[in-house]
CSV table of C-alpha atoms and ligand atoms in Angstrom, one decimal:
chain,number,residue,atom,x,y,z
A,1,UNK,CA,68.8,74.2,174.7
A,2,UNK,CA,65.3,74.7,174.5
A,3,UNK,CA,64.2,77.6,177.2
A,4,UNK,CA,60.1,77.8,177.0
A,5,UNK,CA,60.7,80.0,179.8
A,6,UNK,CA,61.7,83.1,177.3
A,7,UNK,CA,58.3,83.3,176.4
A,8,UNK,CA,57.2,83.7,179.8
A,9,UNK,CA,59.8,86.4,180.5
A,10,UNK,CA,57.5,89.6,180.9
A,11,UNK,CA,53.8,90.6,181.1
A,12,UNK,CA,55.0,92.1,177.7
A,13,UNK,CA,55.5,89.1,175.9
A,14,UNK,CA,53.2,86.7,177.8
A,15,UNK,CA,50.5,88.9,176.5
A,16,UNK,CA,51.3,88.7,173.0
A,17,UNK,CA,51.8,85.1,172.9
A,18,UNK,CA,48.3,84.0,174.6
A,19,UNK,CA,46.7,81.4,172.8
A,20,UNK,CA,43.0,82.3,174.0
A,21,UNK,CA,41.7,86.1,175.4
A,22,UNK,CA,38.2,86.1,177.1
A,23,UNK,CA,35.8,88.9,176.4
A,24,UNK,CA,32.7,89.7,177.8
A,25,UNK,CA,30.7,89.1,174.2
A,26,UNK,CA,31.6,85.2,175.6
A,27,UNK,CA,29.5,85.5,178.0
A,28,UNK,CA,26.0,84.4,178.6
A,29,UNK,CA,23.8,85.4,182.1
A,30,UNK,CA,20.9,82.8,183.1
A,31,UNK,CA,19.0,84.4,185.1
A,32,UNK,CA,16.1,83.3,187.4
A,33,UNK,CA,12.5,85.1,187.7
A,34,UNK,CA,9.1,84.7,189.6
A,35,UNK,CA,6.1,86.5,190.1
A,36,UNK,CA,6.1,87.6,193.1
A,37,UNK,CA,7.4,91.5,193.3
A,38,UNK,CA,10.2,91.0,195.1
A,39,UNK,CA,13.8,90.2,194.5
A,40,UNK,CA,15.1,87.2,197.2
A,41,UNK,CA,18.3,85.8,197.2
A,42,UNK,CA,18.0,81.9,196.3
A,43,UNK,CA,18.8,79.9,199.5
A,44,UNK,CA,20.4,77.0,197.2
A,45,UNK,CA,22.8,79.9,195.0
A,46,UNK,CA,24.0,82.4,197.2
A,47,UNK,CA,24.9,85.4,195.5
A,48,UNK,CA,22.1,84.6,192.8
A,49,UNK,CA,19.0,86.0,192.9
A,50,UNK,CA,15.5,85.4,191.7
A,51,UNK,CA,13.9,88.5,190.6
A,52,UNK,CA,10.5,89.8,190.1
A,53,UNK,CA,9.8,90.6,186.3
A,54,UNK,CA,11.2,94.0,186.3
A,55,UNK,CA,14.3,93.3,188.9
A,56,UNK,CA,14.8,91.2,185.9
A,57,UNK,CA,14.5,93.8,183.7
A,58,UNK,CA,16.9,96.0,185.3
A,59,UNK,CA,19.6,93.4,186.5
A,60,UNK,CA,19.7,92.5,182.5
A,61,UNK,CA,20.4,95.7,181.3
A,62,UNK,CA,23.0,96.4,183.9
A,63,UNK,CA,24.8,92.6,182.3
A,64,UNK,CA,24.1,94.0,178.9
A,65,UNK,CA,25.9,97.7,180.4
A,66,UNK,CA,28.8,95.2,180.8
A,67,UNK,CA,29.5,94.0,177.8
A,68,UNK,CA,27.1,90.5,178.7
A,69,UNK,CA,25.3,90.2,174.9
A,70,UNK,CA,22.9,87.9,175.7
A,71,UNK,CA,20.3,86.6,179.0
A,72,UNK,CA,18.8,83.3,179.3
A,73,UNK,CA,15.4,83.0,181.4
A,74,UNK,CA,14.6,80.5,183.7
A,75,UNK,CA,10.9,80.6,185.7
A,76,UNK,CA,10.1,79.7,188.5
A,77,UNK,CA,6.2,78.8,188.3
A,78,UNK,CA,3.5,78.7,191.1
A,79,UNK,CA,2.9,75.3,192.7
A,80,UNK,CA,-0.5,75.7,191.4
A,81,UNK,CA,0.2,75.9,187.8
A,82,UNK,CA,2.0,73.2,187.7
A,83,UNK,CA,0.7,69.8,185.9
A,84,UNK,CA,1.0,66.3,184.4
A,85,UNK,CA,1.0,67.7,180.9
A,86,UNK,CA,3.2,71.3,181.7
A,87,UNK,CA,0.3,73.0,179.6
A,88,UNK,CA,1.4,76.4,181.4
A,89,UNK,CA,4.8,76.2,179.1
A,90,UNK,CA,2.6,77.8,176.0
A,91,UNK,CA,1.1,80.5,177.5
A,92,UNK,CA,1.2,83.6,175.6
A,93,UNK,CA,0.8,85.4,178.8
A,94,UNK,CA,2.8,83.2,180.9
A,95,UNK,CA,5.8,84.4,182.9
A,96,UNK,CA,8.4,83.5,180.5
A,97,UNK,CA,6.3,85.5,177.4
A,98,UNK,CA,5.8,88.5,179.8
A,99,UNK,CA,9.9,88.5,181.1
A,100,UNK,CA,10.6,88.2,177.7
A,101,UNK,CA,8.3,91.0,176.1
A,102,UNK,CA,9.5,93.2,178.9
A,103,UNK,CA,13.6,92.2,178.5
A,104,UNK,CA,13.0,92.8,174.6
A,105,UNK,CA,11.3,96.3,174.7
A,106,UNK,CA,13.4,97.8,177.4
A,107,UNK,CA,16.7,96.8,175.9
A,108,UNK,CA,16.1,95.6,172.5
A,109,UNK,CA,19.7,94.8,171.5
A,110,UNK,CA,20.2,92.4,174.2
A,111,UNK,CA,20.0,89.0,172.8
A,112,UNK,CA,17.2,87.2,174.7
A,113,UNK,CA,17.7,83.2,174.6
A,114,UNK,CA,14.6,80.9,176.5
A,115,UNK,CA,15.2,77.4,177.6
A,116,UNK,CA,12.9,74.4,176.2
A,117,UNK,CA,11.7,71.8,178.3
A,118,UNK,CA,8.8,71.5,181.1
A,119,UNK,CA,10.8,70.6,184.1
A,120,UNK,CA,9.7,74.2,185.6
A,121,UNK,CA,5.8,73.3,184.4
A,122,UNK,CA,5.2,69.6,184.8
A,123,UNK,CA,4.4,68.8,188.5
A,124,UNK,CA,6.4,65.3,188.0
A,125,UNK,CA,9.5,67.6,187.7
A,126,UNK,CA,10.9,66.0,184.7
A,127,UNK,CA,11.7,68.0,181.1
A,128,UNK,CA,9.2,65.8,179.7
A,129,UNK,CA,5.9,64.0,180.4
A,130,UNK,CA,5.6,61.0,182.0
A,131,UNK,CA,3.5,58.2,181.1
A,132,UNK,CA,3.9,54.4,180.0
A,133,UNK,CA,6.5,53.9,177.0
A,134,UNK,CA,6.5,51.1,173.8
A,135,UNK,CA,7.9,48.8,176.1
A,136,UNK,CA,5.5,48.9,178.8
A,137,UNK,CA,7.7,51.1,181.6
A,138,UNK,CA,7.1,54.3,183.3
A,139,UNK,CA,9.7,56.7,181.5
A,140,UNK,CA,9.5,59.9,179.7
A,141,UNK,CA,7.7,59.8,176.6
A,142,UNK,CA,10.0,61.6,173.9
A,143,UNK,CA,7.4,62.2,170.7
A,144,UNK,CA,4.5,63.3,173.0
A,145,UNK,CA,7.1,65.6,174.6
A,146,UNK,CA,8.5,67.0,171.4
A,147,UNK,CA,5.3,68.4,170.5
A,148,UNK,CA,4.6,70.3,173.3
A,149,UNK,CA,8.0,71.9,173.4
A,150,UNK,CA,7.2,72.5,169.7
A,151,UNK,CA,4.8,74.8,171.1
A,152,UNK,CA,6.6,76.3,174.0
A,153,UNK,CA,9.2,76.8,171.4
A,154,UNK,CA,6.7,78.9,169.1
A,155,UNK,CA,5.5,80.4,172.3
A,156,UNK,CA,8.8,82.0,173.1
A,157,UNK,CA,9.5,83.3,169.6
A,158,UNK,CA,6.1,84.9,169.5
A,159,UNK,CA,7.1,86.6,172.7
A,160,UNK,CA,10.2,88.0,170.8
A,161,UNK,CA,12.9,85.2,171.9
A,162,UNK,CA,15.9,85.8,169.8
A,163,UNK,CA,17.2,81.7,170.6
A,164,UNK,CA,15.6,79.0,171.9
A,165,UNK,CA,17.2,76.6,173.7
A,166,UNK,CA,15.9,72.6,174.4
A,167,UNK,CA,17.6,71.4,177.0
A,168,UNK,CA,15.2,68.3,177.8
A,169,UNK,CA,17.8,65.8,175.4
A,170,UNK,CA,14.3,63.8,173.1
A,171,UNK,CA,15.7,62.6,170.4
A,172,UNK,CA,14.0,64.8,167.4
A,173,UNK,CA,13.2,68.1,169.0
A,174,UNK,CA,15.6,70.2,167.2
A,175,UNK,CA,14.2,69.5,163.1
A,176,UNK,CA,10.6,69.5,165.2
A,177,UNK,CA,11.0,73.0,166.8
A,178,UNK,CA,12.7,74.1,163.5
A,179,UNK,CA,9.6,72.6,161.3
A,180,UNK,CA,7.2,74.3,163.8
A,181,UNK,CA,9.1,77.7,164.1
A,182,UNK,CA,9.5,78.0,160.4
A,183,UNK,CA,5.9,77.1,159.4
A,184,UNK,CA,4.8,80.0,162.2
A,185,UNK,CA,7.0,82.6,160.3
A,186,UNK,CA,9.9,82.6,163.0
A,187,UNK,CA,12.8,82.0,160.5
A,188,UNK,CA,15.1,84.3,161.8
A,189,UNK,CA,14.6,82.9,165.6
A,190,UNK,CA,17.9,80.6,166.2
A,191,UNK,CA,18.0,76.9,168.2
A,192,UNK,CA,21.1,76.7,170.6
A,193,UNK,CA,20.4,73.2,171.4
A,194,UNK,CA,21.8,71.3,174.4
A,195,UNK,CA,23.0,68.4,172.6
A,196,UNK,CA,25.2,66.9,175.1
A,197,UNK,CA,23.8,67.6,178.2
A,198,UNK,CA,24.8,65.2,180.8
A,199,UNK,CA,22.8,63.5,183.7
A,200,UNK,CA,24.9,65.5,186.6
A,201,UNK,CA,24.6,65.9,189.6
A,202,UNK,CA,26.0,69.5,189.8
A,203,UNK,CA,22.1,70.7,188.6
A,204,UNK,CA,21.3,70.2,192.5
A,205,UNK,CA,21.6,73.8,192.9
A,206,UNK,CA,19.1,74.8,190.3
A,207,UNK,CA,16.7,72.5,191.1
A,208,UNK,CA,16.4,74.1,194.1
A,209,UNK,CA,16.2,77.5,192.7
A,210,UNK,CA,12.9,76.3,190.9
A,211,UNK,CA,12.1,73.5,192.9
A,212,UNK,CA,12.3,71.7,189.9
A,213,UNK,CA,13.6,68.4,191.1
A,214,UNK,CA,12.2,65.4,189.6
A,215,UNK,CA,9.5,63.8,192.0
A,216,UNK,CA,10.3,60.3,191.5
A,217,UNK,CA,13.0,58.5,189.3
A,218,UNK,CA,16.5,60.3,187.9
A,219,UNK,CA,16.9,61.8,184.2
A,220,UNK,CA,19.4,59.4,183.2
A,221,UNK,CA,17.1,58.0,180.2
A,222,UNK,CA,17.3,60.8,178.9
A,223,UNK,CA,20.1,63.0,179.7
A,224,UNK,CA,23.8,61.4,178.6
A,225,UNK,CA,26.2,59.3,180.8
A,226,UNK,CA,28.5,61.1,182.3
A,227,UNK,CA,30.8,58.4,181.4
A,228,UNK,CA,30.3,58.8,177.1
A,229,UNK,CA,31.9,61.2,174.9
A,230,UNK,CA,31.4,59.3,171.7
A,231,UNK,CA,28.1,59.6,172.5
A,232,UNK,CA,28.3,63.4,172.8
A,233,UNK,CA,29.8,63.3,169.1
A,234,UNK,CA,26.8,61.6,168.3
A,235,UNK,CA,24.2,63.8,169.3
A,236,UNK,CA,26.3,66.7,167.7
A,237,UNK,CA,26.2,65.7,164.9
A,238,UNK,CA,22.5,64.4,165.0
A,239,UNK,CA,21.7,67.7,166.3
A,240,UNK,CA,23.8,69.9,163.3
A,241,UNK,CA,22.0,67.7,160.7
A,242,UNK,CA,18.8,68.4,162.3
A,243,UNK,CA,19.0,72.0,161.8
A,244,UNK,CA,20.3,73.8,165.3
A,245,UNK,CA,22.7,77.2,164.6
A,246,UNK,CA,24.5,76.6,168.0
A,247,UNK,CA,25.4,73.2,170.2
A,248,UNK,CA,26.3,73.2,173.8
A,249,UNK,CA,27.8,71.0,176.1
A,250,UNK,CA,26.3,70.6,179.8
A,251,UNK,CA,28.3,70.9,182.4
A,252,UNK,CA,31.5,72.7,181.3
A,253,UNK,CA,34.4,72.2,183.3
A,254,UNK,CA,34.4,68.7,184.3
A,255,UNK,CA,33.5,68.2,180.4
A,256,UNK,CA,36.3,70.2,178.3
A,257,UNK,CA,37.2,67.2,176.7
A,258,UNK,CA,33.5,66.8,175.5
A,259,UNK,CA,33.8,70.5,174.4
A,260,UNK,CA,37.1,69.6,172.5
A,261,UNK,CA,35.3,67.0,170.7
A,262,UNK,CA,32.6,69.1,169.6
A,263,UNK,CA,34.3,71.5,168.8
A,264,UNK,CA,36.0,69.2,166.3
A,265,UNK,CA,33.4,67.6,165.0
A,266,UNK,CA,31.1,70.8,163.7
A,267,UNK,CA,31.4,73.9,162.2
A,268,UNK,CA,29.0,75.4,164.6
A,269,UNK,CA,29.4,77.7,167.4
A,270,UNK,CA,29.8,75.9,170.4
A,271,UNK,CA,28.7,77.0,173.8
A,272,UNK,CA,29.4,75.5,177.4
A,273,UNK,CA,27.4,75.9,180.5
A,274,UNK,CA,29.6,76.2,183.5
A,275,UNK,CA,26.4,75.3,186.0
A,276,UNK,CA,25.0,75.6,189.5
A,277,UNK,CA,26.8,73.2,191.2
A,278,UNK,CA,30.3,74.4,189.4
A,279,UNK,CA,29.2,78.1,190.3
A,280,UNK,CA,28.4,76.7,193.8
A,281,UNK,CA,31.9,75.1,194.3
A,282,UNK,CA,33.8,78.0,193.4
A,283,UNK,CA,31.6,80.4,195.5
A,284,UNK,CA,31.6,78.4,199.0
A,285,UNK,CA,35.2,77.5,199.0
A,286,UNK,CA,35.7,81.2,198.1
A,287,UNK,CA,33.2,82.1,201.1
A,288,UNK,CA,34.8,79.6,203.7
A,289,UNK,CA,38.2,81.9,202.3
A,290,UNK,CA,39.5,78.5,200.8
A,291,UNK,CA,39.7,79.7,197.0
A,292,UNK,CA,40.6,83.4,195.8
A,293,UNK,CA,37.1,83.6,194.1
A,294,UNK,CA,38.3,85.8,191.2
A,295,UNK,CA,41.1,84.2,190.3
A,296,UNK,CA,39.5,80.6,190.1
A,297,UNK,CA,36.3,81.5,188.2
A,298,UNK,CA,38.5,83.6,185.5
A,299,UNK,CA,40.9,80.4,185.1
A,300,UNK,CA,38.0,78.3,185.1
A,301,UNK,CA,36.5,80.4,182.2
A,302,UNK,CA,39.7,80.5,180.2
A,303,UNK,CA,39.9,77.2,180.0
A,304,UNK,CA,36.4,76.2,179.5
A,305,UNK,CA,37.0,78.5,176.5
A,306,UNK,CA,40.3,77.0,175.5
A,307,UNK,CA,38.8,74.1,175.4
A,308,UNK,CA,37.2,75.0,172.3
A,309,UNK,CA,33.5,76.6,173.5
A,310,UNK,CA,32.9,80.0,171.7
A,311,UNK,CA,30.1,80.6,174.1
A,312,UNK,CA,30.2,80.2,178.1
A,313,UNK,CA,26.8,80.1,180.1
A,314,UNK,CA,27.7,81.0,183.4
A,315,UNK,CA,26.2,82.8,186.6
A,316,UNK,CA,29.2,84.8,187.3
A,317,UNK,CA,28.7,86.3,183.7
A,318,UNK,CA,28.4,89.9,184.7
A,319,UNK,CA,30.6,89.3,187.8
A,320,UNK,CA,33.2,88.5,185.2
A,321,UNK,CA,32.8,91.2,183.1
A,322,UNK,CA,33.1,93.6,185.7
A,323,UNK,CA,36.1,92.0,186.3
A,324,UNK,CA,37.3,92.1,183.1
A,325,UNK,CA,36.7,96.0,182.7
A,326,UNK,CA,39.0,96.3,185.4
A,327,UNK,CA,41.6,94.2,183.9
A,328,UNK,CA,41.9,96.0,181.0
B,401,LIG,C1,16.3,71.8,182.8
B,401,LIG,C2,17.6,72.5,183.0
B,401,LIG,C3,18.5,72.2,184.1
B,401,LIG,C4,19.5,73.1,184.0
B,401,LIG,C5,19.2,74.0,182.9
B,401,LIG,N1,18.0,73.6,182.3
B,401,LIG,C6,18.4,71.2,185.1
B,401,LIG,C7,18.2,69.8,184.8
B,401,LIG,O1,18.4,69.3,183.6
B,401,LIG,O2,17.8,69.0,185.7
B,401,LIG,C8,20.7,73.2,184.9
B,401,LIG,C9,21.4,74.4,185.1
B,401,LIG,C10,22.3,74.5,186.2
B,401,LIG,O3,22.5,73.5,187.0
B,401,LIG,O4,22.9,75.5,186.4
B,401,LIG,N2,15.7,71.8,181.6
């Protein structure tokens, strides 16, 4: 008879048999910033906070002190800055340029990764402009878009980005950024680009962390349907040919079979983004003492990493590696 059980027998042998181990070099911290000088907790994320340039600073190098190799930086901008054509996304001496400059010289080895797209600078709250398309409707206009995250892009590497990552979906971005990086001398600067990012619902959270929300209309012309994983294959490949050094799927762990795909699809590194809304679940049911918090984030990292993702975004990324030092 077969007995699967025998390889379930002892710690021992369970150990030596596991398919998939989690380290903390999987693991990626996005981290929120402002300029204002203090560190607050963000009402929509508890347990996440938005920190003043060097809170940031500090609260990067204790991830990196963890084993957490890389950061990503999301701003949140003043109301006033804020316009139709997200101009404030390519300032050199912006809040994203500064966090980075000051991440990058205080801990150099960290890997430093910047999101593309003007959601956090265009006061119509979507990760492109907004104007009249081809066929006469109000939508977001992809190839006037792509050229301003070419420069947000070139903006970020200047400031000493080691990745950039587009996460506004316009078809094209990723061979424009490259074309623009490139031609500005920032060959070795890498694109992790979103490339199956779905319209989800589970960004609530973040929105509300950088009261980024769209002001009218949804993104669901040009983020995917969460309904499509063909589609997903698609804009892998698209996105490989293009020229990006890393793909990601978005969100992670109502998505593994989207990570599965991509996984098979390219020869590139995959990375998943286990988001606000996934963090949030986890950490209210934990708070309302529902869930054993530490035991349902790791198995919801194990798998999002079985699932084939070499990479996992996720909020509880130092949390986890903390947790993971104890472990071992
Ligand atoms: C926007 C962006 C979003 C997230 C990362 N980059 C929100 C959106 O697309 O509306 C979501 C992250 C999260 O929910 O944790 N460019």
């Amino acid at each position: 008879m077969q007995r699967p059980r025998r390889n379930r027998r002892t710690a021992a042998i369970r150990g030596m048999i596991r398919e998939t181990v989690l380290t903390p070099s999987d693991l990626v911290l996005p981290m929120f910033v402002h300029e204002e000088p203090e560190d607050v907790e963000i009402a929509s994320m508890p347990g996440v906070t938005r920190w003043s340039v060097d809170g940031l600073v500090a609260a990067a190098g204790e991830a990196r002190a963890l084993g957490v190799p890389a950061v990503v930086v999301f701003p949140k901008i003043a109301e006033n800055l804020k316009t139709p054509d997200a101009a404030e996304c390519a300032n050199d001496d912006g809040l994203v340029p500064r966090a980075v400059r000051a991440i990058k010289s205080a801990h150099p080895e960290l890997c430093v990764i910047t999101d593309v797209a003007l959601d956090p600078y265009n006061s119509d709250g979507h990760d492109g402009v907004v104007g009249t398309g081809p066929d006469g409707r109000t939508d977001v206009l992809n190839d006037a878009t792509v050229e301003i995250l070419c420069r947000q892009a070139r903006c970020h590497a200047r400031a000493g980005a080691d990745i950039v990552a587009p996460s506004d979906m316009m078809d094209g971005r990723v061979a424009a950024i490259r074309s623009a990086l490139d031609a500005e001398g920032h060959t070795h600067v890498s694109i992790l680009s979103y490339a199956a990012k779905y319209a989800s619902a589970f960004y609530g959270p973040f929105r509300g962390a950088l009261d980024s929300a769209p002001k009218a209309g949804d993104k669901a012309t040009y983020q995917m349907d969460p309904a499509n994983a063909r589609e997903a294959v698609r804009e892998c490949l698209l996105d490989a040919a293009e020229g990006a050094d890393m793909l990601m799927v978005k969100p992670a762990g109502m998505y593994l079979d989207v990570i599965g795909r991509a996984r098979a699809a390219t020869t590139l590194p995959v990375a998943a983004y286990q988001v606000s809304g996934e963090y949030l679940m986890m950490k209210s049911a934990a708070a309302g003492g529902w869930l054993d918090e530490r035991r349902c984030v790791m198995e919801s990292l194990i798998a999002i990493k079985r699932a084939g993702s070499d990479m996992i975004l996720t909020y509880y990324a130092a949390q986890a590696a903390r947790w993971l030092a104890e472990e071992s």
